[in-house]
Amino acid sequence: LVLVIKHDYVFAREVNLDGVCAALLSPRYPSVQSVVLQSMATMNYATKISERFDLDIEPYVLPLPSTLEQMCALNGVPSCLSSLAAAADTARRGDATISKPRLTPTLMLYDKNHVARVDFWEKYVLPFVDRPAFPEDTIGASQLIDLKTNGMTRHATYGTYLLDEDDSEPC
């Protein structure tokens, strides 16, 4: 996996990278290739997309594991190790409630902080970017046209998602 961090981006809160990485690495979610972290521009994403492009994004949510214990279970880790992860989760969060993160399909590749599979960048992004163009300008634009023309059933081709933890505060 690769974590892409923009030089001018400041995180406003903790991000559930455990869950994001689990989804990207899990064979259960083969279409998840890239997960952009929420920002002010992506808050209430599905509503904004519906209003701007007259295209409904089902609040299709891909539940992510919110604890190490759930991540172990998701990826078939033996129960003894899962129990250790549960203890680590309890120690890490104390009495705090961990949010229930979701992944929402995005219509394009965004110029935002994100976690992605290395092969996503090698096969999908880098070969199609003319230097000095920005990936979101070239690939993102063609992805948007394809999805607007052919519908969200084509989204699995791209595998771009938004980490949608909570619409009340950006990452």
CSV table of N, CA, C and O in Angstrom, one decimal, residues 30-145:
chain,number,residue,atom,x,y,z
A,30,PRO,N,-12.3,-6.8,-3.5
A,30,PRO,CA,-11.4,-6.7,-4.6
A,30,PRO,C,-11.5,-5.4,-5.4
A,30,PRO,O,-10.5,-4.9,-6.0
A,31,SER,N,-12.7,-4.7,-5.3
A,31,SER,CA,-12.8,-3.5,-6.1
A,31,SER,C,-12.2,-2.3,-5.4
A,31,SER,O,-12.1,-1.2,-6.0
A,32,VAL,N,-11.9,-2.4,-4.1
A,32,VAL,CA,-11.3,-1.2,-3.4
A,32,VAL,C,-9.9,-1.1,-3.8
A,32,VAL,O,-9.0,-1.9,-3.4
A,33,GLN,N,-9.6,0.0,-4.6
A,33,GLN,CA,-8.2,0.2,-5.0
A,33,GLN,C,-7.6,1.5,-4.4
A,33,GLN,O,-6.4,1.5,-4.2
A,34,SER,N,-8.4,2.5,-4.1
A,34,SER,CA,-7.9,3.7,-3.6
A,34,SER,C,-9.0,4.3,-2.6
A,34,SER,O,-10.2,4.3,-3.0
A,35,VAL,N,-8.5,4.8,-1.5
A,35,VAL,CA,-9.5,5.4,-0.5
A,35,VAL,C,-9.0,6.8,-0.2
A,35,VAL,O,-7.9,7.0,0.4
A,36,VAL,N,-9.8,7.8,-0.6
A,36,VAL,CA,-9.4,9.2,-0.3
A,36,VAL,C,-10.0,9.5,1.1
A,36,VAL,O,-11.0,9.1,1.5
A,37,LEU,N,-9.2,10.3,1.8
A,37,LEU,CA,-9.6,10.7,3.2
A,37,LEU,C,-10.5,12.0,3.1
A,37,LEU,O,-10.3,12.8,2.2
A,38,GLN,N,-11.5,12.0,3.9
A,38,GLN,CA,-12.5,13.0,3.9
A,38,GLN,C,-11.9,14.4,4.1
A,38,GLN,O,-11.0,14.6,4.9
A,39,SER,N,-12.4,15.4,3.4
A,39,SER,CA,-12.0,16.8,3.6
A,39,SER,C,-13.3,17.7,3.5
A,39,SER,O,-14.4,17.1,3.4
A,40,MET,N,-13.1,18.9,3.6
A,40,MET,CA,-14.3,19.8,3.6
A,40,MET,C,-15.0,19.7,2.2
A,40,MET,O,-16.2,19.7,2.2
A,41,ALA,N,-14.2,19.5,1.2
A,41,ALA,CA,-14.8,19.4,-0.2
A,41,ALA,C,-15.6,18.1,-0.3
A,41,ALA,O,-16.5,18.0,-1.2
A,42,THR,N,-15.3,17.0,0.4
A,42,THR,CA,-16.0,15.7,0.3
A,42,THR,C,-17.0,15.5,1.3
A,42,THR,O,-17.6,14.4,1.4
A,43,MET,N,-17.3,16.4,2.2
A,43,MET,CA,-18.3,16.2,3.2
A,43,MET,C,-19.7,16.2,2.5
A,43,MET,O,-19.9,16.9,1.5
A,44,ASN,N,-20.6,15.3,3.0
A,44,ASN,CA,-21.9,15.1,2.4
A,44,ASN,C,-21.8,14.8,0.9
A,44,ASN,O,-22.5,15.3,0.0
A,45,TYR,N,-20.8,14.0,0.6
A,45,TYR,CA,-20.4,13.7,-0.8
A,45,TYR,C,-21.6,13.2,-1.7
A,45,TYR,O,-21.8,13.8,-2.8
A,46,ALA,N,-22.3,12.2,-1.3
A,46,ALA,CA,-23.4,11.7,-2.1
A,46,ALA,C,-24.5,12.7,-2.4
A,46,ALA,O,-24.9,12.8,-3.6
A,47,THR,N,-24.8,13.6,-1.5
A,47,THR,CA,-25.8,14.6,-1.7
A,47,THR,C,-25.2,15.7,-2.8
A,47,THR,O,-25.9,16.1,-3.7
A,48,LYS,N,-24.0,16.1,-2.6
A,48,LYS,CA,-23.4,17.0,-3.5
A,48,LYS,C,-23.3,16.5,-4.9
A,48,LYS,O,-23.6,17.2,-5.9
A,49,ILE,N,-23.0,15.2,-5.1
A,49,ILE,CA,-22.9,14.6,-6.4
A,49,ILE,C,-24.2,14.5,-7.0
A,49,ILE,O,-24.4,14.9,-8.2
A,50,SER,N,-25.2,14.2,-6.3
A,50,SER,CA,-26.6,14.1,-6.8
A,50,SER,C,-27.1,15.4,-7.3
A,50,SER,O,-27.6,15.5,-8.4
A,51,GLU,N,-26.8,16.5,-6.5
A,51,GLU,CA,-27.3,17.8,-6.9
A,51,GLU,C,-26.5,18.4,-8.1
A,51,GLU,O,-27.0,19.0,-9.0
A,52,ARG,N,-25.2,18.1,-8.1
A,52,ARG,CA,-24.3,18.7,-9.2
A,52,ARG,C,-24.4,18.0,-10.5
A,52,ARG,O,-24.4,18.6,-11.6
A,53,PHE,N,-24.5,16.6,-10.5
A,53,PHE,CA,-24.4,15.9,-11.7
A,53,PHE,C,-25.7,15.1,-12.0
A,53,PHE,O,-25.8,14.4,-13.0
A,54,ASP,N,-26.7,15.3,-11.2
A,54,ASP,CA,-27.9,14.5,-11.3
A,54,ASP,C,-27.7,13.0,-11.5
A,54,ASP,O,-28.2,12.3,-12.3
A,55,LEU,N,-26.8,12.6,-10.6
A,55,LEU,CA,-26.4,11.2,-10.6
A,55,LEU,C,-26.5,10.7,-9.2
A,55,LEU,O,-25.8,11.3,-8.3
A,56,ASP,N,-27.3,9.7,-8.9
A,56,ASP,CA,-27.4,9.2,-7.6
A,56,ASP,C,-26.3,8.1,-7.3
A,56,ASP,O,-26.1,7.2,-8.0
A,57,ILE,N,-25.6,8.5,-6.2
A,57,ILE,CA,-24.7,7.5,-5.6
A,57,ILE,C,-25.5,6.9,-4.5
A,57,ILE,O,-25.8,7.6,-3.5
A,58,GLU,N,-25.7,5.6,-4.6
A,58,GLU,CA,-26.4,4.9,-3.5
A,58,GLU,C,-25.5,5.1,-2.3
A,58,GLU,O,-24.3,5.0,-2.4
A,59,PRO,N,-26.1,5.4,-1.2
A,59,PRO,CA,-25.2,5.4,0.0
A,59,PRO,C,-24.7,4.0,0.2
A,59,PRO,O,-24.8,3.5,1.3
A,60,TYR,N,-24.2,3.5,-0.9
A,60,TYR,CA,-23.6,2.2,-0.8
A,60,TYR,C,-22.4,2.3,0.1
A,60,TYR,O,-21.5,3.1,0.0
A,61,VAL,N,-22.5,1.6,1.2
A,61,VAL,CA,-21.5,1.6,2.2
A,61,VAL,C,-20.9,0.3,2.4
A,61,VAL,O,-21.5,-0.7,2.4
A,62,LEU,N,-19.6,0.3,2.4
A,62,LEU,CA,-18.8,-0.9,2.6
A,62,LEU,C,-18.3,-0.8,4.0
A,62,LEU,O,-17.5,0.0,4.3
A,63,PRO,N,-18.9,-1.6,4.9
A,63,PRO,CA,-18.5,-1.5,6.3
A,63,PRO,C,-17.0,-1.9,6.5
A,63,PRO,O,-16.6,-2.9,6.0
A,64,LEU,N,-16.3,-1.0,7.2
A,64,LEU,CA,-14.9,-1.3,7.5
A,64,LEU,C,-14.8,-1.8,8.9
A,64,LEU,O,-15.6,-1.3,9.8
A,65,PRO,N,-13.8,-2.6,9.2
A,65,PRO,CA,-13.6,-2.9,10.6
A,65,PRO,C,-13.1,-1.7,11.3
A,65,PRO,O,-12.3,-1.0,10.9
A,66,SER,N,-13.7,-1.5,12.5
A,66,SER,CA,-13.3,-0.3,13.3
A,66,SER,C,-12.3,-0.7,14.4
A,66,SER,O,-11.9,0.2,15.1
A,67,THR,N,-12.0,-2.0,14.6
A,67,THR,CA,-11.1,-2.4,15.6
A,67,THR,C,-10.1,-3.4,15.0
A,67,THR,O,-10.4,-4.0,14.0
A,68,LEU,N,-9.0,-3.6,15.6
A,68,LEU,CA,-8.0,-4.6,15.2
A,68,LEU,C,-8.6,-6.0,15.3
A,68,LEU,O,-8.3,-6.8,14.4
A,69,GLU,N,-9.4,-6.2,16.3
A,69,GLU,CA,-10.1,-7.5,16.4
A,69,GLU,C,-10.9,-7.8,15.2
A,69,GLU,O,-10.9,-8.9,14.6
A,70,GLN,N,-11.7,-6.8,14.7
A,70,GLN,CA,-12.6,-7.0,13.6
A,70,GLN,C,-11.7,-7.2,12.3
A,70,GLN,O,-12.0,-8.0,11.4
A,71,MET,N,-10.6,-6.5,12.3
A,71,MET,CA,-9.7,-6.6,11.1
A,71,MET,C,-9.1,-8.0,11.0
A,71,MET,O,-9.0,-8.6,10.0
A,72,CYS,N,-8.8,-8.6,12.2
A,72,CYS,CA,-8.3,-10.0,12.2
A,72,CYS,C,-9.3,-10.9,11.7
A,72,CYS,O,-9.0,-11.8,10.9
A,73,ALA,N,-10.5,-10.7,12.2
A,73,ALA,CA,-11.6,-11.6,11.8
A,73,ALA,C,-11.9,-11.5,10.3
A,73,ALA,O,-12.1,-12.5,9.6
A,74,LEU,N,-11.9,-10.3,9.8
A,74,LEU,CA,-12.1,-10.0,8.4
A,74,LEU,C,-11.1,-10.8,7.5
A,74,LEU,O,-11.4,-11.3,6.4
A,75,ASN,N,-9.9,-10.8,7.9
A,75,ASN,CA,-8.8,-11.4,7.1
A,75,ASN,C,-8.4,-12.8,7.5
A,75,ASN,O,-7.4,-13.3,7.1
A,76,GLY,N,-9.2,-13.4,8.3
A,76,GLY,CA,-9.0,-14.8,8.7
A,76,GLY,C,-7.9,-15.1,9.6
A,76,GLY,O,-7.3,-16.2,9.6
A,77,VAL,N,-7.6,-14.2,10.5
A,77,VAL,CA,-6.5,-14.4,11.5
A,77,VAL,C,-7.0,-15.3,12.6
A,77,VAL,O,-8.2,-15.2,13.0
A,78,PRO,N,-6.2,-16.3,13.0
A,78,PRO,CA,-6.6,-17.2,14.0
A,78,PRO,C,-7.2,-16.5,15.3
A,78,PRO,O,-6.7,-15.4,15.6
A,79,SER,N,-8.1,-17.1,16.0
A,79,SER,CA,-8.8,-16.5,17.1
A,79,SER,C,-7.9,-16.1,18.2
A,79,SER,O,-8.1,-15.1,18.9
A,80,CYS,N,-6.8,-16.9,18.5
A,80,CYS,CA,-5.9,-16.5,19.6
A,80,CYS,C,-5.3,-15.1,19.3
A,80,CYS,O,-5.1,-14.3,20.2
A,81,LEU,N,-4.9,-14.9,18.0
A,81,LEU,CA,-4.3,-13.6,17.7
A,81,LEU,C,-5.4,-12.5,17.7
A,81,LEU,O,-5.2,-11.3,18.1
A,82,SER,N,-6.6,-12.9,17.3
A,82,SER,CA,-7.8,-12.0,17.4
A,82,SER,C,-8.0,-11.5,18.8
A,82,SER,O,-8.3,-10.4,19.0
A,83,SER,N,-7.9,-12.4,19.8
A,83,SER,CA,-8.1,-12.1,21.2
A,83,SER,C,-7.0,-11.0,21.6
A,83,SER,O,-7.4,-10.1,22.4
A,84,LEU,N,-5.8,-11.2,21.2
A,84,LEU,CA,-4.8,-10.3,21.5
A,84,LEU,C,-5.1,-8.9,20.9
A,84,LEU,O,-4.9,-7.9,21.5
A,85,ALA,N,-5.6,-8.9,19.7
A,85,ALA,CA,-6.0,-7.7,19.0
A,85,ALA,C,-7.1,-7.0,19.8
A,85,ALA,O,-7.1,-5.8,20.0
A,86,ALA,N,-8.1,-7.8,20.3
A,86,ALA,CA,-9.2,-7.2,21.1
A,86,ALA,C,-8.7,-6.5,22.3
A,86,ALA,O,-9.1,-5.4,22.7
A,87,ALA,N,-7.7,-7.1,23.0
A,87,ALA,CA,-7.1,-6.5,24.2
A,87,ALA,C,-6.4,-5.2,23.8
A,87,ALA,O,-6.5,-4.2,24.5
A,88,ALA,N,-5.7,-5.2,22.7
A,88,ALA,CA,-5.0,-4.0,22.2
A,88,ALA,C,-6.0,-2.9,21.9
A,88,ALA,O,-5.8,-1.8,22.2
A,89,ASP,N,-7.1,-3.3,21.3
A,89,ASP,CA,-8.1,-2.3,21.0
A,89,ASP,C,-8.7,-1.6,22.3
A,89,ASP,O,-8.8,-0.4,22.3
A,90,THR,N,-9.0,-2.5,23.3
A,90,THR,CA,-9.5,-2.0,24.5
A,90,THR,C,-8.5,-1.0,25.2
A,90,THR,O,-8.9,0.1,25.6
A,91,ALA,N,-7.2,-1.4,25.2
A,91,ALA,CA,-6.2,-0.6,25.8
A,91,ALA,C,-6.0,0.7,25.0
A,91,ALA,O,-5.8,1.8,25.6
A,92,ARG,N,-6.1,0.7,23.7
A,92,ARG,CA,-5.9,1.8,22.8
A,92,ARG,C,-7.0,2.8,23.0
A,92,ARG,O,-6.8,4.0,23.0
A,93,ARG,N,-8.3,2.4,23.0
A,93,ARG,CA,-9.4,3.4,23.0
A,93,ARG,C,-10.0,3.6,24.4
A,93,ARG,O,-10.8,4.6,24.5
A,94,GLY,N,-9.7,2.9,25.4
A,94,GLY,CA,-10.3,3.1,26.7
A,94,GLY,C,-11.8,2.9,26.5
A,94,GLY,O,-12.3,1.9,26.0
A,95,ASP,N,-12.5,3.9,27.0
A,95,ASP,CA,-14.0,3.8,27.0
A,95,ASP,C,-14.6,4.5,25.8
A,95,ASP,O,-15.8,4.6,25.6
A,96,ALA,N,-13.7,5.1,25.0
A,96,ALA,CA,-14.2,5.9,23.8
A,96,ALA,C,-14.8,5.0,22.8
A,96,ALA,O,-14.4,3.8,22.6
A,97,THR,N,-15.8,5.5,22.1
A,97,THR,CA,-16.5,4.7,21.0
A,97,THR,C,-15.8,5.0,19.7
A,97,THR,O,-15.5,6.2,19.4
A,98,ILE,N,-15.4,4.0,19.0
A,98,ILE,CA,-14.8,4.1,17.7
A,98,ILE,C,-15.9,4.3,16.7
A,98,ILE,O,-16.9,3.5,16.7
A,99,SER,N,-15.7,5.2,15.7
A,99,SER,CA,-16.8,5.4,14.7
A,99,SER,C,-17.0,4.2,13.8
A,99,SER,O,-16.1,3.4,13.8
A,100,LYS,N,-18.1,4.2,13.2
A,100,LYS,CA,-18.4,3.1,12.2
A,100,LYS,C,-18.0,3.6,10.8
A,100,LYS,O,-18.9,4.2,10.1
A,101,PRO,N,-16.8,3.5,10.3
A,101,PRO,CA,-16.5,4.0,9.0
A,101,PRO,C,-17.1,3.3,7.9
A,101,PRO,O,-17.4,2.1,8.0
A,102,ARG,N,-17.3,4.0,6.8
A,102,ARG,CA,-17.8,3.4,5.6
A,102,ARG,C,-17.0,3.9,4.4
A,102,ARG,O,-16.3,4.9,4.5
A,103,LEU,N,-17.1,3.2,3.3
A,103,LEU,CA,-16.5,3.6,2.0
A,103,LEU,C,-17.6,3.9,1.0
A,103,LEU,O,-18.5,3.1,0.8
A,104,THR,N,-17.6,5.1,0.5
A,104,THR,CA,-18.6,5.5,-0.5
A,104,THR,C,-17.8,5.7,-1.9
A,104,THR,O,-16.8,6.3,-1.9
A,105,PRO,N,-18.4,5.2,-2.9
A,105,PRO,CA,-17.8,5.3,-4.2
A,105,PRO,C,-17.6,6.8,-4.6
A,105,PRO,O,-18.5,7.6,-4.4
A,106,THR,N,-16.5,7.1,-5.3
A,106,THR,CA,-16.3,8.5,-5.8
A,106,THR,C,-16.4,8.4,-7.3
A,106,THR,O,-16.1,7.4,-7.9
A,107,LEU,N,-16.8,9.6,-7.9
A,107,LEU,CA,-16.9,9.7,-9.3
A,107,LEU,C,-15.6,9.9,-10.0
A,107,LEU,O,-15.5,9.8,-11.2
A,108,MET,N,-14.6,10.2,-9.3
A,108,MET,CA,-13.3,10.6,-9.9
A,108,MET,C,-12.1,10.4,-8.9
A,108,MET,O,-12.3,10.3,-7.7
A,109,LEU,N,-11.0,10.4,-9.5
A,109,LEU,CA,-9.7,10.4,-8.7
A,109,LEU,C,-9.6,11.8,-8.2
A,109,LEU,O,-9.6,12.8,-8.9
A,110,TYR,N,-9.4,11.9,-6.9
A,110,TYR,CA,-9.3,13.3,-6.3
A,110,TYR,C,-7.8,13.6,-5.9
A,110,TYR,O,-7.1,12.7,-5.5
A,111,ASP,N,-7.5,14.9,-5.9
A,111,ASP,CA,-6.2,15.3,-5.4
A,111,ASP,C,-6.3,15.6,-3.9
A,111,ASP,O,-6.3,16.7,-3.5
A,112,LYS,N,-6.4,14.5,-3.2
A,112,LYS,CA,-6.5,14.6,-1.7
A,112,LYS,C,-5.6,13.5,-1.1
A,112,LYS,O,-5.2,12.6,-1.8
A,113,ASN,N,-5.4,13.6,0.1
A,113,ASN,CA,-4.7,12.5,0.8
A,113,ASN,C,-5.5,11.2,0.6
A,113,ASN,O,-6.7,11.2,0.8
A,114,HIS,N,-4.7,10.1,0.4
A,114,HIS,CA,-5.4,8.9,0.2
A,114,HIS,C,-4.4,7.7,0.4
A,114,HIS,O,-3.2,7.9,0.5
A,115,VAL,N,-5.0,6.5,0.6
A,115,VAL,CA,-4.3,5.3,0.7
A,115,VAL,C,-4.7,4.5,-0.5
A,115,VAL,O,-5.9,4.4,-0.9
A,116,ALA,N,-3.8,3.8,-1.2
A,116,ALA,CA,-4.1,3.1,-2.4
A,116,ALA,C,-3.2,1.9,-2.5
A,116,ALA,O,-2.1,1.8,-1.9
A,117,ARG,N,-3.6,0.9,-3.3
A,117,ARG,CA,-2.8,-0.2,-3.6
A,117,ARG,C,-1.7,0.3,-4.6
A,117,ARG,O,-2.0,1.1,-5.5
A,118,VAL,N,-0.5,-0.2,-4.4
A,118,VAL,CA,0.6,0.2,-5.3
A,118,VAL,C,0.3,-0.1,-6.7
A,118,VAL,O,0.5,0.7,-7.6
A,119,ASP,N,-0.3,-1.3,-7.0
A,119,ASP,CA,-0.6,-1.6,-8.3
A,119,ASP,C,-1.6,-0.7,-9.0
A,119,ASP,O,-1.7,-0.6,-10.2
A,120,PHE,N,-2.5,-0.1,-8.2
A,120,PHE,CA,-3.5,0.9,-8.7
A,120,PHE,C,-2.7,2.0,-9.3
A,120,PHE,O,-3.0,2.4,-10.4
A,121,TRP,N,-1.7,2.5,-8.6
A,121,TRP,CA,-0.9,3.6,-9.2
A,121,TRP,C,-0.1,3.2,-10.4
A,121,TRP,O,0.0,3.9,-11.4
A,122,GLU,N,0.5,2.0,-10.3
A,122,GLU,CA,1.3,1.5,-11.4
A,122,GLU,C,0.5,1.2,-12.7
A,122,GLU,O,1.0,1.5,-13.8
A,123,LYS,N,-0.7,0.7,-12.5
A,123,LYS,CA,-1.4,0.2,-13.7
A,123,LYS,C,-2.5,1.2,-14.1
A,123,LYS,O,-2.8,1.3,-15.3
A,124,TYR,N,-3.0,2.0,-13.2
A,124,TYR,CA,-4.2,2.8,-13.5
A,124,TYR,C,-3.8,4.3,-13.6
A,124,TYR,O,-4.4,5.0,-14.4
A,125,VAL,N,-2.9,4.8,-12.8
A,125,VAL,CA,-2.6,6.2,-12.7
A,125,VAL,C,-1.4,6.6,-13.6
A,125,VAL,O,-1.5,7.3,-14.5
A,126,LEU,N,-0.3,6.1,-13.2
A,126,LEU,CA,1.0,6.6,-13.8
A,126,LEU,C,1.0,6.4,-15.4
A,126,LEU,O,1.5,7.3,-16.0
A,127,PRO,N,0.6,5.3,-15.9
A,127,PRO,CA,0.7,5.1,-17.4
A,127,PRO,C,-0.1,6.1,-18.2
A,127,PRO,O,0.1,6.4,-19.3
A,128,PHE,N,-1.2,6.7,-17.5
A,128,PHE,CA,-2.1,7.5,-18.3
A,128,PHE,C,-2.0,9.0,-18.0
A,128,PHE,O,-2.8,9.8,-18.4
A,129,VAL,N,-1.0,9.3,-17.2
A,129,VAL,CA,-0.8,10.7,-16.9
A,129,VAL,C,0.3,11.3,-17.8
A,129,VAL,O,1.5,10.9,-17.8
A,130,ASP,N,0.0,12.3,-18.6
A,130,ASP,CA,1.0,13.0,-19.4
A,130,ASP,C,1.6,14.1,-18.5
A,130,ASP,O,1.0,14.9,-17.8
A,131,ARG,N,2.9,14.0,-18.4
A,131,ARG,CA,3.6,15.0,-17.6
A,131,ARG,C,3.5,16.3,-18.3
A,131,ARG,O,3.6,16.4,-19.5
A,132,PRO,N,3.3,17.4,-17.7
A,132,PRO,CA,3.2,17.7,-16.3
A,132,PRO,C,1.8,17.7,-15.8
A,132,PRO,O,1.5,18.4,-14.8
A,133,ALA,N,0.9,17.0,-16.4
A,133,ALA,CA,-0.5,17.0,-16.0
A,133,ALA,C,-0.7,16.4,-14.6
A,133,ALA,O,0.1,15.6,-14.1
A,134,PHE,N,-1.8,16.8,-14.0
A,134,PHE,CA,-2.2,16.2,-12.7
A,134,PHE,C,-3.1,15.0,-12.9
A,134,PHE,O,-4.0,15.1,-13.8
A,135,PRO,N,-3.0,13.9,-12.2
A,135,PRO,CA,-3.8,12.7,-12.4
A,135,PRO,C,-5.3,13.0,-12.3
A,135,PRO,O,-6.1,12.5,-13.1
A,136,GLU,N,-5.7,13.9,-11.4
A,136,GLU,CA,-7.1,14.2,-11.2
A,136,GLU,C,-7.7,14.9,-12.4
A,136,GLU,O,-8.9,14.8,-12.7
A,137,ASP,N,-6.8,15.7,-13.1
A,137,ASP,CA,-7.3,16.4,-14.3
A,137,ASP,C,-7.5,15.5,-15.5
A,137,ASP,O,-8.4,15.7,-16.3
A,138,THR,N,-6.6,14.5,-15.7
A,138,THR,CA,-6.7,13.6,-16.8
A,138,THR,C,-7.6,12.3,-16.5
A,138,THR,O,-8.6,12.2,-17.1
A,139,ILE,N,-7.1,11.5,-15.6
A,139,ILE,CA,-7.8,10.3,-15.3
A,139,ILE,C,-9.1,10.6,-14.6
A,139,ILE,O,-10.2,10.0,-14.9
A,140,GLY,N,-9.1,11.6,-13.7
A,140,GLY,CA,-10.4,11.9,-13.0
A,140,GLY,C,-11.4,12.4,-13.9
A,140,GLY,O,-12.6,12.0,-13.8
A,141,ALA,N,-11.1,13.2,-14.9
A,141,ALA,CA,-12.1,13.7,-15.9
A,141,ALA,C,-12.6,12.6,-16.7
A,141,ALA,O,-13.8,12.5,-16.9
A,142,SER,N,-11.8,11.6,-17.2
A,142,SER,CA,-12.3,10.5,-18.0
A,142,SER,C,-13.1,9.6,-17.2
A,142,SER,O,-14.1,9.0,-17.7
A,143,GLN,N,-12.8,9.4,-15.9
A,143,GLN,CA,-13.6,8.5,-15.0
A,143,GLN,C,-15.0,9.1,-14.8
A,143,GLN,O,-16.0,8.4,-14.9
A,144,LEU,N,-15.0,10.4,-14.6
A,144,LEU,CA,-16.3,11.1,-14.4
A,144,LEU,C,-17.2,11.0,-15.6
A,144,LEU,O,-18.4,10.7,-15.5
A,145,ILE,N,-16.6,11.2,-16.8
A,145,ILE,CA,-17.4,11.1,-18.0
A,145,ILE,C,-17.9,9.7,-18.2
A,145,ILE,O,-19.1,9.5,-18.5
